[in-house]
Coordinates of C-alpha atoms and ligand atoms in Angstrom, one line a residue:
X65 CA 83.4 10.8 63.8
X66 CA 80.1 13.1 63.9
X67 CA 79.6 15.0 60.9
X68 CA 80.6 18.8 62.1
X69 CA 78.6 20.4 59.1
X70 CA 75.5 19.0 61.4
X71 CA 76.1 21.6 64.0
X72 CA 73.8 24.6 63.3
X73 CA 75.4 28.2 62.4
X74 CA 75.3 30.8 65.0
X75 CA 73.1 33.0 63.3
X76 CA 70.5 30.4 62.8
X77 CA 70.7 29.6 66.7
X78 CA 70.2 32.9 67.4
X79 CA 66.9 33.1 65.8
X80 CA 65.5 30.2 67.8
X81 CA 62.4 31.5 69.6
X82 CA 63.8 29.7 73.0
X83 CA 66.2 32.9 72.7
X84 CA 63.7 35.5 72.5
X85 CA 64.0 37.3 76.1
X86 CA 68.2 36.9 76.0
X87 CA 70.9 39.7 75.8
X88 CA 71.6 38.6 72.2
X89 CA 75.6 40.4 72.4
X90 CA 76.1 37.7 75.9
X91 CA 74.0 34.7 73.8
X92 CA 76.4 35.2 70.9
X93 CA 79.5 34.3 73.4
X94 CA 77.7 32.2 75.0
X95 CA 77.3 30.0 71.5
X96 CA 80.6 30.8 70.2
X97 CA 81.8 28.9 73.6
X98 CA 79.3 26.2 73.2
X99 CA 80.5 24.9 69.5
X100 CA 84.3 25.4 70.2
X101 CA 83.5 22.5 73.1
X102 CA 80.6 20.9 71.1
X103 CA 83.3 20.9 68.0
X104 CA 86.0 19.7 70.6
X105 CA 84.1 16.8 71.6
X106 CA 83.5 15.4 68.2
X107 CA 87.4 15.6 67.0
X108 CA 88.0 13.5 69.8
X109 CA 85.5 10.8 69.0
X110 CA 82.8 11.2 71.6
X111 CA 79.5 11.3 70.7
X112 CA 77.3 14.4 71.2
X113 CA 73.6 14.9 70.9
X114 CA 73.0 17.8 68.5
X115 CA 68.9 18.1 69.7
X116 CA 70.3 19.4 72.8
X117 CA 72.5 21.9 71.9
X118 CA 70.1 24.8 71.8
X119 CA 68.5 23.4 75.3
X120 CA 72.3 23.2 76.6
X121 CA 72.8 27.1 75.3
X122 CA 69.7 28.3 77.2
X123 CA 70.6 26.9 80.6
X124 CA 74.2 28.1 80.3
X125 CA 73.1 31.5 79.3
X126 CA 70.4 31.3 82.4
X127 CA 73.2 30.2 84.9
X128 CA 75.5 32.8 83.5
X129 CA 72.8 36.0 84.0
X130 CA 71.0 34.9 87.1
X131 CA 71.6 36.7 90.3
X132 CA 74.2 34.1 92.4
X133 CA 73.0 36.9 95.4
X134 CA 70.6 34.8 97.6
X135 CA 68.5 34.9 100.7
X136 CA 69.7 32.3 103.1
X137 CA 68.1 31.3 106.4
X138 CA 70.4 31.0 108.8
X139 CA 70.0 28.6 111.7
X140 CA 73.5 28.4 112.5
X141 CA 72.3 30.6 116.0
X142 CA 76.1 32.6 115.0
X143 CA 74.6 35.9 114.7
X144 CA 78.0 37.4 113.1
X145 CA 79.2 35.4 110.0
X146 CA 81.2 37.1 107.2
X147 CA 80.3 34.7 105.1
X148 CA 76.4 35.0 105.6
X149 CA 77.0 38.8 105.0
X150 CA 77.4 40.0 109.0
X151 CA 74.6 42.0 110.4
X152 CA 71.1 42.1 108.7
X153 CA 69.2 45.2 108.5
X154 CA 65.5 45.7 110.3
X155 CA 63.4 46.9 107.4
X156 CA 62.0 50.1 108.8
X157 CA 65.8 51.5 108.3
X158 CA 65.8 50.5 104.6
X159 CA 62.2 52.3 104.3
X160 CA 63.8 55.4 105.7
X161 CA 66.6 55.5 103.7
X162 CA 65.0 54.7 100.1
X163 CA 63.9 58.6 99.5
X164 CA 67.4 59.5 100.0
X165 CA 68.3 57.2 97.3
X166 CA 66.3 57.7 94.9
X167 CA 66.8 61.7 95.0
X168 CA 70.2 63.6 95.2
X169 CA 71.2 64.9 98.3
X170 CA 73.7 67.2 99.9
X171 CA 76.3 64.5 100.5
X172 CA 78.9 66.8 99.5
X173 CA 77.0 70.3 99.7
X174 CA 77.1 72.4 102.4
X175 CA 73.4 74.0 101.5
X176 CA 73.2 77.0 103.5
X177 CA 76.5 78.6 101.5
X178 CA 75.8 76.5 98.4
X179 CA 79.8 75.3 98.5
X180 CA 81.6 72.0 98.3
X181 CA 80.2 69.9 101.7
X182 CA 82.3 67.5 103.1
X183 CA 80.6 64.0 102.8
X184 CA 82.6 62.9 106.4
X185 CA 80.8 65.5 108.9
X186 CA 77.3 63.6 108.5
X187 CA 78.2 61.6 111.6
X188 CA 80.3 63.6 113.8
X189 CA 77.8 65.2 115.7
X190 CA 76.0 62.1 116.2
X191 CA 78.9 60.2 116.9
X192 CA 80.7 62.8 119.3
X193 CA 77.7 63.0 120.8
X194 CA 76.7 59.4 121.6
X195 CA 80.7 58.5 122.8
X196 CA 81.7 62.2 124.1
X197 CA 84.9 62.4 121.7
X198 CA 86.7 65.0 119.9
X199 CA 86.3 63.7 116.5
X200 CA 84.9 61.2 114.0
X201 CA 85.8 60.0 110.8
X202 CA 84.0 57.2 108.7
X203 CA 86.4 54.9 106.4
X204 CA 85.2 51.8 103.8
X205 CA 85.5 49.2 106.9
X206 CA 87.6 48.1 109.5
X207 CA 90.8 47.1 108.0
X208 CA 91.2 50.5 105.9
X209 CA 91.0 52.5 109.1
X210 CA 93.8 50.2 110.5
X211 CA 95.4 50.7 107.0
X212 CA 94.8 54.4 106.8
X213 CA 96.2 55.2 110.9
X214 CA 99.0 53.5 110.8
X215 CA 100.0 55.0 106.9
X216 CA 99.2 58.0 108.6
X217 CA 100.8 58.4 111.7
X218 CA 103.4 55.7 111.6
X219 CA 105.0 55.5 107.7
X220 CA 108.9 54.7 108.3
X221 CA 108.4 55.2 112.2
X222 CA 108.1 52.1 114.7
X223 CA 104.5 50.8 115.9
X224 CA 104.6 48.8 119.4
X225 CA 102.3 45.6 119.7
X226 CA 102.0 42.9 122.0
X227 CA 103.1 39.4 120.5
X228 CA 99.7 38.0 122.1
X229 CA 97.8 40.5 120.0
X230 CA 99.1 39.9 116.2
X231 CA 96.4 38.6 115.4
X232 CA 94.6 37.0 112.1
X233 CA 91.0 38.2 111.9
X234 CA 90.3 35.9 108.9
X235 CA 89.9 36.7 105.2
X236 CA 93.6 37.1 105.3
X237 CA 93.8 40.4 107.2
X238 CA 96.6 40.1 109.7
X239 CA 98.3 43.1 111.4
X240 CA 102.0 42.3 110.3
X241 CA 100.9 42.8 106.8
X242 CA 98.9 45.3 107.3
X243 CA 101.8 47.1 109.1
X244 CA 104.1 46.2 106.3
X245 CA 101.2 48.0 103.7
X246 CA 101.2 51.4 105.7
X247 CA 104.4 51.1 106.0
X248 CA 105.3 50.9 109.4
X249 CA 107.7 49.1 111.3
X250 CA 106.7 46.3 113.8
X251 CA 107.8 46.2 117.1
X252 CA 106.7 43.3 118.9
X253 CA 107.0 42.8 122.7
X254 CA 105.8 40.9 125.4
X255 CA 105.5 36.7 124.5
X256 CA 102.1 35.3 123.1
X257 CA 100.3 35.0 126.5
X258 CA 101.9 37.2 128.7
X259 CA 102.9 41.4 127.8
X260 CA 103.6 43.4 130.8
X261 CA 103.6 47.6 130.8
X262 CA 107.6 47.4 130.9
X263 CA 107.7 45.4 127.7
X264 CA 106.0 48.5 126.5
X265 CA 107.7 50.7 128.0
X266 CA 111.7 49.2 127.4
X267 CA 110.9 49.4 123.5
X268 CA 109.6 53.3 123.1
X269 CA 112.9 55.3 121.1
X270 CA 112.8 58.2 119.1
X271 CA 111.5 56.1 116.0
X272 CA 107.9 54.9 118.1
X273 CA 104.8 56.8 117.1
X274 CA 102.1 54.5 118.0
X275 CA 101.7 51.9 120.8
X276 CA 98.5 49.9 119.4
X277 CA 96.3 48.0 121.3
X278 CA 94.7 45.2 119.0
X279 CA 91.2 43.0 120.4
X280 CA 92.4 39.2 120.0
X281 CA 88.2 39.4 118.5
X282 CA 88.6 35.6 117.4
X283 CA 90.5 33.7 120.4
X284 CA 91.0 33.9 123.9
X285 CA 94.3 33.0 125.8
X286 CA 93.3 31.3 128.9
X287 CA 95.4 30.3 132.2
X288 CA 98.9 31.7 132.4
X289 CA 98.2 35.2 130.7
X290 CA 98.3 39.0 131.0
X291 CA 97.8 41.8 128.5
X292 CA 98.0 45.8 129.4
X293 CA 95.0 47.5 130.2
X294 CA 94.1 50.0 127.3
X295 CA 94.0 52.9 130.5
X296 CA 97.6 52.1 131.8
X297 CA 98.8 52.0 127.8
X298 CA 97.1 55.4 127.0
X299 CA 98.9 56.8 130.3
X300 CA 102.4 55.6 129.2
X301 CA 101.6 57.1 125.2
X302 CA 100.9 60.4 127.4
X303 CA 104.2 60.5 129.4
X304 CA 106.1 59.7 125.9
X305 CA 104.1 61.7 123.8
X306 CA 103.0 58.6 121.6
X307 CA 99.7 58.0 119.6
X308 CA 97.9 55.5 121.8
X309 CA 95.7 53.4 119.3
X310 CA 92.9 50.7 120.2
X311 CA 91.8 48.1 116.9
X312 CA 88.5 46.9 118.9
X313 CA 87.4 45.1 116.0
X314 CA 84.0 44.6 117.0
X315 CA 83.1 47.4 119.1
X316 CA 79.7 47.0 120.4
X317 CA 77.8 50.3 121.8
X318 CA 75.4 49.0 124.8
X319 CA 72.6 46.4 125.2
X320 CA 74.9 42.9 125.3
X321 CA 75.2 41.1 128.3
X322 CA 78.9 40.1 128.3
X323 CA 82.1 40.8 130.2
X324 CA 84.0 43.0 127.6
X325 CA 83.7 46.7 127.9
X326 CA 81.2 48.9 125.9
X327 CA 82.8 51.6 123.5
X328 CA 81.0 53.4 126.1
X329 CA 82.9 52.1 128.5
X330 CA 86.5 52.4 126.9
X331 CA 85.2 56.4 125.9
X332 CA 84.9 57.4 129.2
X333 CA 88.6 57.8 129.2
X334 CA 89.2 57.5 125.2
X335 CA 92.4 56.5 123.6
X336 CA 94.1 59.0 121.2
X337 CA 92.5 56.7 118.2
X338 CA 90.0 54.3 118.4
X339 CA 88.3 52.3 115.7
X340 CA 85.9 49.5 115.0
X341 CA 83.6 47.4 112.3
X342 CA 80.5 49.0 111.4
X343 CA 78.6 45.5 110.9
X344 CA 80.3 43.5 113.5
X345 CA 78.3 44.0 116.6
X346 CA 77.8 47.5 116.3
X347 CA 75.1 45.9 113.9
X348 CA 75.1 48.4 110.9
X349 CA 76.9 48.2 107.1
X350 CA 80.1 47.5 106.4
X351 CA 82.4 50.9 107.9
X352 CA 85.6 51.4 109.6
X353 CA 84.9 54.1 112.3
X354 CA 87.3 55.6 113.9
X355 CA 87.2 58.2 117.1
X356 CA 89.5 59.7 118.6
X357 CA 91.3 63.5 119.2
X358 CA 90.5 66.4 116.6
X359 CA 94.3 67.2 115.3
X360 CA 94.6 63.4 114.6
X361 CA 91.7 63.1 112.6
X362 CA 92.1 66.1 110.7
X363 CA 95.6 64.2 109.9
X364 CA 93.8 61.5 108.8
X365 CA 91.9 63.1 106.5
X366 CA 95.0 65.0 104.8
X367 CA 95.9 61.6 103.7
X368 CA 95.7 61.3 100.2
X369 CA 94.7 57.1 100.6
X370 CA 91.3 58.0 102.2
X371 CA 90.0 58.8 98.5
X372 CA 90.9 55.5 98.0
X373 CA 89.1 54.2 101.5
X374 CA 86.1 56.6 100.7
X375 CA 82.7 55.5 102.2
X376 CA 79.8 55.6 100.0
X377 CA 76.6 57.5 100.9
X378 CA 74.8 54.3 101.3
X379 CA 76.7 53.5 104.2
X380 CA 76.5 56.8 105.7
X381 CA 72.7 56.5 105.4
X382 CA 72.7 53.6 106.8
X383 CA 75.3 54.2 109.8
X384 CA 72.9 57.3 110.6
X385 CA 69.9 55.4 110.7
X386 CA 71.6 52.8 113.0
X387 CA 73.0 56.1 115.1
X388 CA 69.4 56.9 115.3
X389 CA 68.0 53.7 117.0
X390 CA 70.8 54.0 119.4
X391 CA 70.0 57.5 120.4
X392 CA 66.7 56.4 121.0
X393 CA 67.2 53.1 122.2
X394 CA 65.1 51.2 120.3
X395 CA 67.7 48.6 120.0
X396 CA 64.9 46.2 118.6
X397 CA 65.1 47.6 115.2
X398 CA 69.0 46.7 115.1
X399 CA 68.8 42.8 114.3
X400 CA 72.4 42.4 115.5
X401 CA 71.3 43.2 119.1
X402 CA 67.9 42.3 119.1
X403 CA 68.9 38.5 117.9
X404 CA 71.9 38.7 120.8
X405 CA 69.5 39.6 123.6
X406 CA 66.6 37.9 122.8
X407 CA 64.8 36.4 126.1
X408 CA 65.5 32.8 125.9
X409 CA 61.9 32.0 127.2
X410 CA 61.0 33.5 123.8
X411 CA 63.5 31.6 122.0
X412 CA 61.9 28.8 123.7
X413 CA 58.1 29.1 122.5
X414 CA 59.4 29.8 118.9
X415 CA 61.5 26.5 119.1
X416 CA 58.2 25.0 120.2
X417 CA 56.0 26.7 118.1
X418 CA 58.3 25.6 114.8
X419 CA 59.0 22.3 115.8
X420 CA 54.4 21.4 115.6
X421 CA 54.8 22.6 112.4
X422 CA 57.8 20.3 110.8
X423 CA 56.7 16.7 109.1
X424 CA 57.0 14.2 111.3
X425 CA 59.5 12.4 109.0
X426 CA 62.5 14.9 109.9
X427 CA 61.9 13.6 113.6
X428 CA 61.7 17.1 115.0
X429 CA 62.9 17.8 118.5
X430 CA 63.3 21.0 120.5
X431 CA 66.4 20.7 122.0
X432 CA 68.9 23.4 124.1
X433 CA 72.0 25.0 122.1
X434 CA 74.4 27.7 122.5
X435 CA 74.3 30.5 120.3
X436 CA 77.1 32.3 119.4
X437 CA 78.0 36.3 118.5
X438 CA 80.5 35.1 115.4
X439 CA 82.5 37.3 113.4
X440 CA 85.1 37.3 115.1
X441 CA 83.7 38.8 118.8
X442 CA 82.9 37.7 122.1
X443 CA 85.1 34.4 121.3
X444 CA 84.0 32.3 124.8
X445 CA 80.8 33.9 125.2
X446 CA 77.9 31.3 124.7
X447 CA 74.3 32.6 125.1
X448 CA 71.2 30.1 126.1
X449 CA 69.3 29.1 122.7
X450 CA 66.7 26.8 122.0
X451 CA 66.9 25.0 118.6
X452 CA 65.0 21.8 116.7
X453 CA 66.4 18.7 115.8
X454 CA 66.0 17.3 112.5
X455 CA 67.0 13.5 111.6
X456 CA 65.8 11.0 108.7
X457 CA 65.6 7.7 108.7
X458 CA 68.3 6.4 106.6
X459 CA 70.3 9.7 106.1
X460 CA 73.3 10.7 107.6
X461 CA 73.4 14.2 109.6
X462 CA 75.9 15.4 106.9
X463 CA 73.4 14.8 103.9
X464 CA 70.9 16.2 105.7
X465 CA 72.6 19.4 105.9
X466 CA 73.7 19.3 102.6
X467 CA 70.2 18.8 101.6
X468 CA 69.3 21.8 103.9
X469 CA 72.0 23.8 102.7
X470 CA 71.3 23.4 99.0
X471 CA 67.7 24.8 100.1
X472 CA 69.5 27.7 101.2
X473 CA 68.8 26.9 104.9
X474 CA 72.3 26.6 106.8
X475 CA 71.9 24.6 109.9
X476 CA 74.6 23.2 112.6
X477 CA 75.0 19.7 113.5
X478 CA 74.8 18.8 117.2
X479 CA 75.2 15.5 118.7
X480 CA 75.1 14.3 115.2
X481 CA 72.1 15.8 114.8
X482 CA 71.1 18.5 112.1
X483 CA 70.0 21.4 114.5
X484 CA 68.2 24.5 113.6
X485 CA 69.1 27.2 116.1
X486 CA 66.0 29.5 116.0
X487 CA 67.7 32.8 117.5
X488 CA 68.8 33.5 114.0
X489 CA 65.9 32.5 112.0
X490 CA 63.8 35.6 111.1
X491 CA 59.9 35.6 111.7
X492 CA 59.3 36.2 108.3
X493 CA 61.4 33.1 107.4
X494 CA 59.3 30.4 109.6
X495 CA 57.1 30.6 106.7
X496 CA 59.3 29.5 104.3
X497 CA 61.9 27.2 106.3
X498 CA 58.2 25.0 106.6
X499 CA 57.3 24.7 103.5
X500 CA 61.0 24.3 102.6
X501 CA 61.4 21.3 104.9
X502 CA 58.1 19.4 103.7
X503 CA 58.9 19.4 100.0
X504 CA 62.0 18.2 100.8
X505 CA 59.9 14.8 102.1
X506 CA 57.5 15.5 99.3
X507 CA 60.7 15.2 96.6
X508 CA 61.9 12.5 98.5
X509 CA 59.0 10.4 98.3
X510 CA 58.9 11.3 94.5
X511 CA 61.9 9.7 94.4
X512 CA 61.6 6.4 95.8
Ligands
LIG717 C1 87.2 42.4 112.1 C2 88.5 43.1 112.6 C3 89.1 43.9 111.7 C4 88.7 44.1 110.3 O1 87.5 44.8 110.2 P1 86.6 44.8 108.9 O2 85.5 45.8 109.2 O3 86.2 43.4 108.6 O4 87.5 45.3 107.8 C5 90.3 44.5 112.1 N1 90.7 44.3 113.4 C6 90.1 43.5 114.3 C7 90.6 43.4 115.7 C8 88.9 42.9 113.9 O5 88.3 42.1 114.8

């Protein structure tokens, strides 16, 4: 066995100048950790190298601090992806919004009486008048609104939903549990591709409050199915004097060329309670917004769980500068749409104009994809993309776009082919995806 008198005390580690620029209180644990294993290892009978223990205590300490927060380029051409963070931002909003950050504001002060404010009126005017609805309120995302109007309105009481529409949205929100959280008792009806306005209608008692309508967002049911029109299920919540209640997931304002109705659409004869995703393809920060009639909102906001679901000024500033570009419709400077409807001629010429720039080792070739919207909305709905594909001699696709990925470029594989789908790519990434892709033949040469 090692001699463990060799291994240096902490203090004496410490002092090493390779620990100069380190939180010394996080290096200390950091150590401490380091010769309880180091100490472990040499009990057992394995051999360790005490000249590397210091090196070994700086890269741990580095890999513990850095940021694990990283730019990726994403060539996937799915605009939406929860796990790539949803919708970007255009930087001209984040410009406009720094000032307010950096200074106090009136968040919760209402300036002209110099009183308490209330931080959920920012929005209402803009949203009431963008959609033409009674009221507005703004809640931490999508699955607290859901959370907070069925708590609300539905606590011990009975909540009708179609069988087709009990749905997982992913990241382990599905309505049945969420019901169960609030509260709430399910009543299913209908069968999972067919619900007709009399399966609605047979299950209403004296214990239904709301008939929710939820947006299947992930999945489609094709061939033998119906669902209920949101319009005939708001009309049979008016006859019976129940809260009609439309989860739309992903509502989208205008500006996508697809077959699903537009919030502004559905508003034209609004449900009681509407809500939707703030960065799904409405294309803003992560908020549940929900519209819908004055008396139910102000119900909503009696609810002592809404301090718990409270939205945070960033994402009010950054909701109203997303209101902004829609009131204006200058839809370019909301990435989310802007990537969605981008001309595929364009898309074309920047496949091109990528692909004479890659090595000529990675075999590039412009070929035609289908992009997709993602997170969970317009499920069937392909749009037209260009994209370039990359192969190397000897490599499998999969290695490739491990190689890729480990560069923090996330890419698709077609036709067993690595494909970079340039909808998604950013201009200011071509730069960088370049000269990302040639020292990946310049390390690889290195290697051989
Ligand atoms: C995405 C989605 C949710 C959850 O919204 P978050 O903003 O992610 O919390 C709820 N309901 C439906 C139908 C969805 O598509």
């Amino acid at each position: 066995m090692q001699d463990l008198r060799k291994i240096p005390q902490i203090e004496k580690i410490l002092k090493n100048k390779i620990f100069d620029n380190t939180n010394k209180n996080i290096l200390k644990n950091v150590i401490k950790n380091k010769i309880n294993k180091v100490k472990n290892k040499i009990i057992n009978g394995d051999k360790y190298n005490i000249e590397n223990l210091e090196s070994e205590i700086l890269n741990e300490y580095k890999s513990i601090t850095s940021n694990t927060l990283k730019p990726i380029i994403n060539a996937t051409g799915v605009v939406l992806q929860t796990n790539l963070g949803r919708s970007i931002f255009h930087k001209n909003l984040l410009n406009e919004v720094i000032p307010l950050l950096s200074h106090y504001n009136n968040l919760e002060y209402d300036i002209e009486n110099g009183s308490r404010g209330d931080r959920y009126n920012h929005l209402t005017k803009m949203l009431q008048a963008i959609f033409d609805v009674e009221d507005a309120l703004i809640v931490n995302n999508n699955a607290a609104a859901v959370l907070l109007i069925l708590n609300t309105f539905a606590k011990d009481h009975e909540v009708i939903i179609s069988r087709g529409e009990l749905v997982e949205i992913g990241g382990n929100f599905r309505i049945p549990e969420v019901m169960k959280s609030a509260g709430a008792k399910l009543i299913e009806v209908g069968t999972t591709n067919k619900t007709h306005l009399s399966d609605y209608k047979n299950a209403i008692n004296e214990k239904s409050k709301i008939i929710m309508k939820v947006h299947k967002s992930n999945f489609e049911i094709l061939g033998f199915s119906s669902e209920v029109d949101i319009q005939d299920i708001t009309n049979l919540c008016h006859e019976n004097n129940l809260i009609d209640y439309y989860d739309l997931g992903s509502g989208y304002i205008n500006g996508i060329d697809c077959n699903e109705p537009s919030l502004l659409d559905i508003c034209k004869n609004p449900p009681s309670l509407i809500s939707f995703s703030g960065d799904k393809l409405f294309g803003s920060i992560q908020a549940g917004i929900i519209l819908g009639k004055k008396d139910l909102i102000n119900q909503l906001k009696q609810n002592h769980l809404l301090r718990a679901l409270r939205v945070d000024k960033i994402s009010i500033l950054m909701l109203q500068a997303t209101l902004h570009r829609y009131i204006t419709n200058n839809l370019s400077e909301i990435p989310t749409i802007d990537m969605l409807n981008k001309d595929t001629c364009i898309l074309y010429q920047k496949a091109v104009s990528i692909c004479d720039r890659i090595d000529i080792f990675l075999n590039p070739q412009v070929i035609e994809v289908d992009s997709l919207a993602g997170g969970g909305s317009l499920p069937n709905k392909t749009f037209k993309s260009f994209g370039i594909s990359l192969q190397m001699k000897d490599i499998k696709a999969s290695k490739l776009e491990k190689i890729l990925r480990e560069n923090l470029i996330i890419s698709r594989i077609y036709n067993n082919k690595v494909t970079l789908d340039v909808r998604t790519i950013q201009d200011d990434e071509v730069e960088i995806l370049i000269n990302t892709l040639s020292n990946i033949n310049n390390k690889r040469n290195n290697d051989e």
